[in-house]
Short mmCIF file of C-alpha atoms in Angstrom, two decimals:
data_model
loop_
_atom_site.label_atom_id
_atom_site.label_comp_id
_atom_site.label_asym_id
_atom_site.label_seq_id
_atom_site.Cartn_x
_atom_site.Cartn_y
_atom_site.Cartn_z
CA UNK A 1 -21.18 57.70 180.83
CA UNK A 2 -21.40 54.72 178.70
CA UNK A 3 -24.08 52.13 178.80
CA UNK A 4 -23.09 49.00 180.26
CA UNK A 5 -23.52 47.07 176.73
CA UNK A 6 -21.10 49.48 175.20
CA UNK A 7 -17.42 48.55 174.37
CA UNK A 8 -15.20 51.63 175.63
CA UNK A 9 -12.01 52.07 172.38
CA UNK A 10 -8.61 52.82 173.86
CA UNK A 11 -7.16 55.70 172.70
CA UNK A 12 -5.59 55.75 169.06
CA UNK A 13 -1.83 54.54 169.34
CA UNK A 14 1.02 57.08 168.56
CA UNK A 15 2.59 56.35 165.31
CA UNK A 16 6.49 55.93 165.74
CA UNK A 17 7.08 58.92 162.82
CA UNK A 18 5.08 61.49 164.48
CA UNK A 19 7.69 60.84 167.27
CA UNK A 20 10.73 60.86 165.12
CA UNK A 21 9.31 64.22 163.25
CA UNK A 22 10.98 67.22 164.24
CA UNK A 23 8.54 69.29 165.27
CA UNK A 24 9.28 73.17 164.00
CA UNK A 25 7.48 75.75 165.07
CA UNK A 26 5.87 78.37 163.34
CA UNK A 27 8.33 81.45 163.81
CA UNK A 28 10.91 78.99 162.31
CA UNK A 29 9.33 77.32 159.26
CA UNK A 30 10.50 80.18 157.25
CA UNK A 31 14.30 79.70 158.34
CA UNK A 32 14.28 75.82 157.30
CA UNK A 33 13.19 76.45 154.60
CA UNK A 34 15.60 79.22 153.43
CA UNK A 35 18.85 77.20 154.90
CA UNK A 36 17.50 74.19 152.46
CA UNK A 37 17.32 76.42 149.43
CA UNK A 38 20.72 77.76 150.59
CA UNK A 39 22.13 74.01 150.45
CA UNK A 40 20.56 72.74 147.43
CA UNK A 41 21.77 76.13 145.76
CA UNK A 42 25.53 75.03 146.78
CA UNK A 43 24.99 71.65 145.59
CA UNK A 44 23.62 72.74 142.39
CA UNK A 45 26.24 75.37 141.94
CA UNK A 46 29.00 72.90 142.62
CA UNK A 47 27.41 70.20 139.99
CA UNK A 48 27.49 72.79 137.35
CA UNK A 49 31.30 73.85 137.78
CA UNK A 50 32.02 70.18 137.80
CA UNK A 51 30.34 69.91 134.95
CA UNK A 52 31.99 73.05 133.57
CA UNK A 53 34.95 71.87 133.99
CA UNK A 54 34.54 68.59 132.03
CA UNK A 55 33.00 69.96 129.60
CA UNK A 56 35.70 72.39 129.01
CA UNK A 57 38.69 69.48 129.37
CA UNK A 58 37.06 67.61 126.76
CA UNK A 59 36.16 71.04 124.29
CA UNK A 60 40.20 71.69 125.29
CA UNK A 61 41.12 68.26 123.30
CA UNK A 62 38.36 68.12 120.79
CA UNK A 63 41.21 71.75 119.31
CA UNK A 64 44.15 69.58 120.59
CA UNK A 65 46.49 67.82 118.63
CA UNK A 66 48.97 65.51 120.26
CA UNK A 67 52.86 65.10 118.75
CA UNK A 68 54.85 62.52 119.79
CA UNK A 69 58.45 62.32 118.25
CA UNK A 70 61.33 60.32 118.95
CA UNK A 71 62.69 62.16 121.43
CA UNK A 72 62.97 65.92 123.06
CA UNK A 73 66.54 65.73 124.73
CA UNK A 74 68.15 66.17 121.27
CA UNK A 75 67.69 68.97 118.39
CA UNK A 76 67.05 66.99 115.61
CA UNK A 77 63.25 67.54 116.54
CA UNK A 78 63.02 71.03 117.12
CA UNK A 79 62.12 71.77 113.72
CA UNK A 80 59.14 69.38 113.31
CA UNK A 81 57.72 71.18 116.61
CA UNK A 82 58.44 74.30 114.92
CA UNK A 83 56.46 72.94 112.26
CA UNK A 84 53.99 71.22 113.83
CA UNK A 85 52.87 75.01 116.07
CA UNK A 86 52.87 76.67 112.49
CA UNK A 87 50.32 75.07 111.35
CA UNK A 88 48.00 74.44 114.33
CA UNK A 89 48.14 77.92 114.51
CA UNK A 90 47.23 78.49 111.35
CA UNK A 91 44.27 75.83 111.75
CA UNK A 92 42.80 77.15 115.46
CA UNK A 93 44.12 73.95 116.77
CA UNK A 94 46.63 73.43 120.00
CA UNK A 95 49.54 71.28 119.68
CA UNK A 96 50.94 69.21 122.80
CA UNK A 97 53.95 68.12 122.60
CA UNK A 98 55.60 65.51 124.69
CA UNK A 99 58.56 62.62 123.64
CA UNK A 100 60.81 60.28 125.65
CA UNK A 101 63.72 61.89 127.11
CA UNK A 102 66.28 59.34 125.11
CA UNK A 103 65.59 58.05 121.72
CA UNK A 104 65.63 54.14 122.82
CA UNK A 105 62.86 54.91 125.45
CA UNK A 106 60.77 52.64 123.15
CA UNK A 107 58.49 51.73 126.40
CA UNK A 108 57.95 55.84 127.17
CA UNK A 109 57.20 56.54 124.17
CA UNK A 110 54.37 53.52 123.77
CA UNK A 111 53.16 55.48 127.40
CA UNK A 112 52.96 58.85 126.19
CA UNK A 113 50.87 57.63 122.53
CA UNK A 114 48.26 55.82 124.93
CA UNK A 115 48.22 58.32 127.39
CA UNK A 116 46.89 60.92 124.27
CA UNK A 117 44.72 57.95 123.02
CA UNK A 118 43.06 57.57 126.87
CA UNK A 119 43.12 62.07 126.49
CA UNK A 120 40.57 62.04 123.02
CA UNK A 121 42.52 64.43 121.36
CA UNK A 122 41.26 65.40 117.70
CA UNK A 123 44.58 63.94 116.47
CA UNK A 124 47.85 61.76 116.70
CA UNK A 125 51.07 62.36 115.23
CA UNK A 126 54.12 59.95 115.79
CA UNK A 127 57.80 59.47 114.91
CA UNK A 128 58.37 56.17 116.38
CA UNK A 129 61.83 55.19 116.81
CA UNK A 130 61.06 51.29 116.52
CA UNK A 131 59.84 49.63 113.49
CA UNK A 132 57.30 47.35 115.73
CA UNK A 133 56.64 48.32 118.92
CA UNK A 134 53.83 51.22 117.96
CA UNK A 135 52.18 48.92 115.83
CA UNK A 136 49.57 47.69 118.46
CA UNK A 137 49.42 51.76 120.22
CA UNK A 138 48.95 53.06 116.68
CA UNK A 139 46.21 50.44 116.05
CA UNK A 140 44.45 51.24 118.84
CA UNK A 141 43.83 54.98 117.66
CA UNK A 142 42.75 54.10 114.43
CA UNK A 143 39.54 51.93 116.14
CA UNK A 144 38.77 55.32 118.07
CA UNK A 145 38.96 56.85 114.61
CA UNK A 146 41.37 59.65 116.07
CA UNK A 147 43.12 60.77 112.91
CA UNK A 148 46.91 59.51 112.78
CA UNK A 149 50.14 60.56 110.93
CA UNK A 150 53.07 58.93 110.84
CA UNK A 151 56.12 60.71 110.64
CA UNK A 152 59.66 60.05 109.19
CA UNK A 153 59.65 56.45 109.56
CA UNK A 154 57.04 53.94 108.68
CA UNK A 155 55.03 51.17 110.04
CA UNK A 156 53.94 47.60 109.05
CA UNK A 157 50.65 49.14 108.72
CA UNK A 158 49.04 50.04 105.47
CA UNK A 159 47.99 53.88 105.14
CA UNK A 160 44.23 54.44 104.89
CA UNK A 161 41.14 54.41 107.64
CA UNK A 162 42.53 57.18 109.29
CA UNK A 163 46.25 56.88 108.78
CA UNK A 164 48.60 58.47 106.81
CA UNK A 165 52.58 58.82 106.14
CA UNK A 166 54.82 61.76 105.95
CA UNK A 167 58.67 60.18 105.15
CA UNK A 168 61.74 61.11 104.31
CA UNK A 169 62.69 59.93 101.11
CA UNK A 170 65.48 57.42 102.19
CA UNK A 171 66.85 56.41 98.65
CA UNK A 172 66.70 60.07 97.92
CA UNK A 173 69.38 60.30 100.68
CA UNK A 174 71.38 57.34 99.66
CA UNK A 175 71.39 58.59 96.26
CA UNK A 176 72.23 62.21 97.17
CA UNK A 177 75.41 60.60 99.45
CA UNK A 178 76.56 58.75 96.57
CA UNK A 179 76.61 61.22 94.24
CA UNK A 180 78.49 63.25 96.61
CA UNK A 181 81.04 60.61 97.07
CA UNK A 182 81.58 60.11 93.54
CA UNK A 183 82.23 63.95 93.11
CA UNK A 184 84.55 64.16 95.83
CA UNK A 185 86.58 61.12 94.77
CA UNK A 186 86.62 61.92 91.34
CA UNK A 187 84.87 59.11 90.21
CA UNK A 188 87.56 56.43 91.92
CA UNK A 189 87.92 55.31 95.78
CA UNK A 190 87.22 53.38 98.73
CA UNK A 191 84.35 53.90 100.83
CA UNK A 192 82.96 52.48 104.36
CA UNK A 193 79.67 52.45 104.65
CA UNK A 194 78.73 52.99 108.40
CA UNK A 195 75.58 52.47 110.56
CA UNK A 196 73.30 49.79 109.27
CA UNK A 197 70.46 48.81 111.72
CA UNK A 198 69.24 45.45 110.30
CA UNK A 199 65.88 45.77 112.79
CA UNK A 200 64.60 49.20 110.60
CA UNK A 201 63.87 49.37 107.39
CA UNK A 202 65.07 52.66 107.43
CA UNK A 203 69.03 52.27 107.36
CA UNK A 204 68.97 49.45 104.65
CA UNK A 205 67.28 51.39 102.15
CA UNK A 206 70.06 54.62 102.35
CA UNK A 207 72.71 51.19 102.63
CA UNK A 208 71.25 49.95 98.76
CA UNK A 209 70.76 53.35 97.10
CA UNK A 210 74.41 54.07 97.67
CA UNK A 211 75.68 50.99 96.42
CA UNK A 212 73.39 51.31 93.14
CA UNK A 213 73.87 54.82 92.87
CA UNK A 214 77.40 54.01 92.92
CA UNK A 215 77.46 50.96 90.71
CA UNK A 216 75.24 52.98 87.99
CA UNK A 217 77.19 56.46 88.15
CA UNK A 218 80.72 56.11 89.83
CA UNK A 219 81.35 52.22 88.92
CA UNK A 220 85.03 52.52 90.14
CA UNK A 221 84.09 53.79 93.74
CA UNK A 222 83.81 50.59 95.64
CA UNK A 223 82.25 50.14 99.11
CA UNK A 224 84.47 47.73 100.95
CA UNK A 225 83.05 48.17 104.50
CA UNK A 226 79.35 47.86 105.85
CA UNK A 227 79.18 48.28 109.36
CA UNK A 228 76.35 47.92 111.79
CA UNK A 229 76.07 50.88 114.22
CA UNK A 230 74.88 51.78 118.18
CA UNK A 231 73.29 53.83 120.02
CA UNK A 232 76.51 54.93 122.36
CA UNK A 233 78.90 57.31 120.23
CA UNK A 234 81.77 55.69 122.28
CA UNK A 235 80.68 52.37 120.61
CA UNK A 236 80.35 53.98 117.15
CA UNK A 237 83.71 55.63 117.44
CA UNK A 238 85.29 52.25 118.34
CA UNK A 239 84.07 50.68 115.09
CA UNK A 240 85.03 53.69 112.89
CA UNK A 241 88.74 53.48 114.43
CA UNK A 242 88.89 49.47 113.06
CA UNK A 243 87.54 50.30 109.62
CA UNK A 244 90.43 53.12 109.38
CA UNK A 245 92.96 50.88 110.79
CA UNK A 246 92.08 48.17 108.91
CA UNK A 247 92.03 49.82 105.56
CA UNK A 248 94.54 52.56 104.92
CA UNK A 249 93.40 53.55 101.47
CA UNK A 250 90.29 54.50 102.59
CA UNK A 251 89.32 57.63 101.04
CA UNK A 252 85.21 57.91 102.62
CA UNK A 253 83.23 57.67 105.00
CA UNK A 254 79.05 57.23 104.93
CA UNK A 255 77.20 57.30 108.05
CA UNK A 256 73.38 56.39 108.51
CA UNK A 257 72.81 58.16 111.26
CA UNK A 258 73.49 61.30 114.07
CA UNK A 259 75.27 58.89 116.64
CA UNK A 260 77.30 56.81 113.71
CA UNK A 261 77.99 60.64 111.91
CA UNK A 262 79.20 62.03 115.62
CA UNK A 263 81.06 58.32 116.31
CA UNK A 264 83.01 58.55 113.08
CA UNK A 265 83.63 62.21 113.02
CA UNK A 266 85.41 61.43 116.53
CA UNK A 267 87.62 58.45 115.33
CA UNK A 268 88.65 60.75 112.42
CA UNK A 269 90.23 63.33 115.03
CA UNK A 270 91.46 60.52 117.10
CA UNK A 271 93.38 59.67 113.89
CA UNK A 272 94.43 62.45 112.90
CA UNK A 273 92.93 61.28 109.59
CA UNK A 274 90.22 64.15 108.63
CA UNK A 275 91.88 65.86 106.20
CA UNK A 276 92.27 62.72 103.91
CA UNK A 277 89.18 60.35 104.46
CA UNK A 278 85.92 61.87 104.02
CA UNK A 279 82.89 62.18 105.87
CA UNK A 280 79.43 62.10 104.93
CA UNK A 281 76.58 62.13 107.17
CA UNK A 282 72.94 61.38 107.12
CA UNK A 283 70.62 63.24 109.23
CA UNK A 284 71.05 66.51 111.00
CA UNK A 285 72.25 67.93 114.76
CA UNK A 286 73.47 70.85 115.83
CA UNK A 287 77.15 69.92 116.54
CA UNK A 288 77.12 68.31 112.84
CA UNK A 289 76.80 71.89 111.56
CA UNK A 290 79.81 73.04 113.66
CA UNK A 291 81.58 70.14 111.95
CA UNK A 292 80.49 70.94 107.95
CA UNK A 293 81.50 75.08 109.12
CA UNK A 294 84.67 74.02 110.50
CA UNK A 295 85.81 71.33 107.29
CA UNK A 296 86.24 68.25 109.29
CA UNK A 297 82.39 66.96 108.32
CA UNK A 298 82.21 68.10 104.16
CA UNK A 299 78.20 67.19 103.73
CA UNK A 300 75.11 66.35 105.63
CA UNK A 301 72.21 65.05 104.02
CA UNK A 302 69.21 66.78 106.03
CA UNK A 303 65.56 65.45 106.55
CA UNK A 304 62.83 68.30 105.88
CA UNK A 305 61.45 67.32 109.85
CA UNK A 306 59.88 71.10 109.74
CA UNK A 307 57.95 70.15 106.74
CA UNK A 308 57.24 66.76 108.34
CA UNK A 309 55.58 68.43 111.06
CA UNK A 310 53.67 71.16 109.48
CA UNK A 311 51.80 69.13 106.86
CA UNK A 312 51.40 66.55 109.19
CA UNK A 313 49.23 69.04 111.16
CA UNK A 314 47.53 69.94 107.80
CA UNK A 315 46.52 66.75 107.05
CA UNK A 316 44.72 66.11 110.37
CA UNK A 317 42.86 69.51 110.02
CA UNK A 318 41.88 68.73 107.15
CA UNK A 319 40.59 65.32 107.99
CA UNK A 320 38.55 66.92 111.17
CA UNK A 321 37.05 69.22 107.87
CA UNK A 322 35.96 66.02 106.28
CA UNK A 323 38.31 66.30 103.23
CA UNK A 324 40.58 63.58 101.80
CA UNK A 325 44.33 63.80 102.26
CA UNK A 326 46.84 61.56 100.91
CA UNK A 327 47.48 58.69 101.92
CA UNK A 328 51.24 58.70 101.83
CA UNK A 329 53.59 61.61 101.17
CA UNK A 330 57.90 61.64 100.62
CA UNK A 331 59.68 64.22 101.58
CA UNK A 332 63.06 65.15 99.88
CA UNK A 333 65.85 65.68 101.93
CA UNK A 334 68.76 68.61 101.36
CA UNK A 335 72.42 67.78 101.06
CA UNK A 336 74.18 70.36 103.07
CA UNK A 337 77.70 71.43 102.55
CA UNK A 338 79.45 74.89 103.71
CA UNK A 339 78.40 76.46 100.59
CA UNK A 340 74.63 76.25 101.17
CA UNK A 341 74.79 76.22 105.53
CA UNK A 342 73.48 79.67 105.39
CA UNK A 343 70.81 79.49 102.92
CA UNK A 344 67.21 80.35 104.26
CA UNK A 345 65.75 76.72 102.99
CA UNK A 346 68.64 75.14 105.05
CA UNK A 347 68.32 77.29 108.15
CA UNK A 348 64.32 76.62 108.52
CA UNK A 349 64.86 73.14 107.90
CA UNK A 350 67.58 73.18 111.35
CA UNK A 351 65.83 75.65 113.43
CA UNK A 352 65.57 74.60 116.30
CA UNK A 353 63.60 77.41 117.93
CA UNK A 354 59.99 76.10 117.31
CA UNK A 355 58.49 79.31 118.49
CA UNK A 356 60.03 81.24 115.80
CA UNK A 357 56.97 81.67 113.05
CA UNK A 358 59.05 81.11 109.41
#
C-alpha cells in the first residue's frame, strides 16, 4: 500500500491504433501472409502483361510502315500496294495500308496521315490528292523525324530533312500523248485538250508539254479546245459532248485524267463518234484497258504507281539504316496501246492484285 506522500499514476491510456489493429492470431499469421503474396503476385503479374503489351504495340510500329494513297475504292492504287508489300517484305518491315474511300475525301485522308503520325510508325508514305491541304500533316511528321515519301504528286515543300519525292514524270506524259497524236493524225488535225485542274500543278504541266511537243514536232496539229474537268464522269461527259458538237472537224481527244478519260470515252459512244475522233488518255483503270482491247480508247499513258510504291518503301528502309537516299526521284510513265496491253512491264505496272509477289 502506498505511503500517504506518494502520488498513485493512473493506468497508461490505450492508444487508438492498438484498437484499430486487427489482432491475428497465431495459427493464422501464416495464412495472411500467403493471401498477401498471392495478391501482390497478381498485381505484379498484371503490371508486366500491361507492360508487355505496350512494349510490343510500340516494337509492332517501330517494323511498321504506314501508306496512305489517294484512295482504295478504285484500282488505280492497287499496284503501288503491290509495290509497297514487295519491298517491306523484302526489308522485314510491315506495311499498313489505309486511304479514303473516295478520292476528294481530302479531310479523311488529313485523318488517316495524323492518325499514323499519333501511331510512331518507322515511316510515312503519301499520295495526296490536294496540292495544299497535307502540307501542315506532312510537316508535322517531319518535326517527329518519321521518315516521309511523297508519292506521285508533289508538295509546296522542299525535299530534304526527312522527305523525299517519288513522281511521275508529267511532261514525260504530255510529251508521250503528243507524239502519239501527231502519229495518229499524220502530222495534221484538231485536237481538244480535256481535264485541266487549275488548283494542281499536276494537270498544267501534261496541258504545256502537249502544246510544245506539238508546236516543236507536229506544228500543223493545233489544239483548239482546253477544257477544265470534274470529279463526276456525268459532268465530264457533258463537257466532252459540247467540244464534239461544237467542233465537227475534230479529229482528237486528250484527257488528263481517269474520270475526264471515262467522261469522254462515254460522250464518244453517245455520239456515235469513236471511230473518227480519237482518244487518248492519261492515267490508268481497269475499265480503260477494256476500252484500248476493244478499239474505242487507242492509248493510255500509264504511271509506274508499282514502282512508286516499292522504292518508296526502299527509301525509308534505307533511311531507318542510316544511309542517304535521294532526295527526289521521276518516274517514266508507259504509253499503252493494244499492241503492248499484254506485255509483262505493262501488266505489273496494272496489277491490281497486291499480294501477287512480281
Amino acid at each position: 500500500m502506498p505511503s500517504s506522500g506518494s502520488t498513485m499514476l493512473p493506468p497508461p491510456k490505450e492508444r487508438v491504433f492498438d484498437r484499430l489493429r486487427p489482432q491475428v492470431l497465431p495459427s493464422q499469421s501464416g495464412l495472411a501472409r500467403r493471401i498477401g503474396a498471392r495478391s501482390i503476385a497478381r498485381w505484379l503479374c498484371f503490371a508486366s502483361s500491361l507492360g508487355l503489351i505496350t512494349c510490343g504495340c510500340a516494337s509492332q510500329n517501330s517494323r511498321t510502315i504506314a501508306v496512305i494513297p489517294g484512295t482504295t475504292a478504285t484500282e488505280f492504287w492497287e499496284a503501288a500496294h503491290g509495290g509497297a508489300e514487295a519491298a517491306g517484305r523484302d526489308a522485314g518491315l510491315h506495311i499498313y495500308w489505309n486511304g479514303p474511300t473516295r478520292e476528294d475525301d481530302v479531310e479523311r485522308q488529313i485523318g488517316l496521315v495524323e492518325r499514323a503520325i499519333d501511331s510512331d510508325y518507322a515511316g510515312l508514305v503519301v499520295a495526296p490528292t490536294n496540292y495544299l491541304a497535307l502540307v501542315g500533316s506532312v510537316r508535322q511528321a517531319l518535326s517527329k523525324h518519321i521518315p516521309t515519301v511523297v508519292i506521285r504528286s508533289s508538295l509546296p515543300i522542299p525535299p530534304g530533312q526527312g522527305l523525299s519525292y517519288i513522281l511521275n514524270d508529267d511532261q514525260e506524259t504530255g510529251r508521250l500523248a503528243a507524239t502519239r497524236i501527231g502519229i495518229l493524225l499524220a502530222g495534221k488535225g484538231q485536237v481538244a485538250v480535256l481535264g485541266l485542274d487549275p488548283s494542281g500543278p499536276r494537270s498544267v504541266l501534261r496541258a504545256r508539254a502537249i502544246e510544245a511537243e506539238l508546236a516543236k514536232s507536229f506544228p500543223e496539229v493545233l489544239v483548239i479546245e482546253k477544257r477544265s474537268g470534274s470529279s463526276n464522269t456525268a459532268e465530264v461527259q457533258q463537257i466532252a459532248q459540247e467540244i464534239l458538237i461544237d467542233n465537227p472537224a475534230l479529229n482528237a481527244i486528250v484527257t488528263l485524267d481517269v474520270t475526264a478519260t471515262e467522261g469522254a470515252w462515254a460522250a464518244l459512244t453517245a455520239l456515235r463518234k469513236g471511230k473518227r475522233v480519237k482518244l487518248i488518255g492519261c492515267e490508268q483503270e481497269v475499265d480503260l484497258m477494256a476500252g484500248i482491247r476493244h478499239g474505242d480508247i487507242d492509248s493510255v499513258i500509264v504511271e509506274n504507281t508499282y514502282e512508286m510504291g516499292f522504292r518508296a518503301i526502299q527509301s525509308i528502309a534505307a533511311r531507318l539504316r542510316g544511309e542517304s537516299v535521294p532526295d527526289k526521284l521521276e518516274l517514266k510513265p508507259v504509253l499503252v496501246t493494244k499492241r503492248n496491253i499484254d506485255s509483262d512491264e505493262v501488266q505489273k505496272m496494272l496489277s491490281v492484285n497486291w499480294r501477287v509477289s512480281h
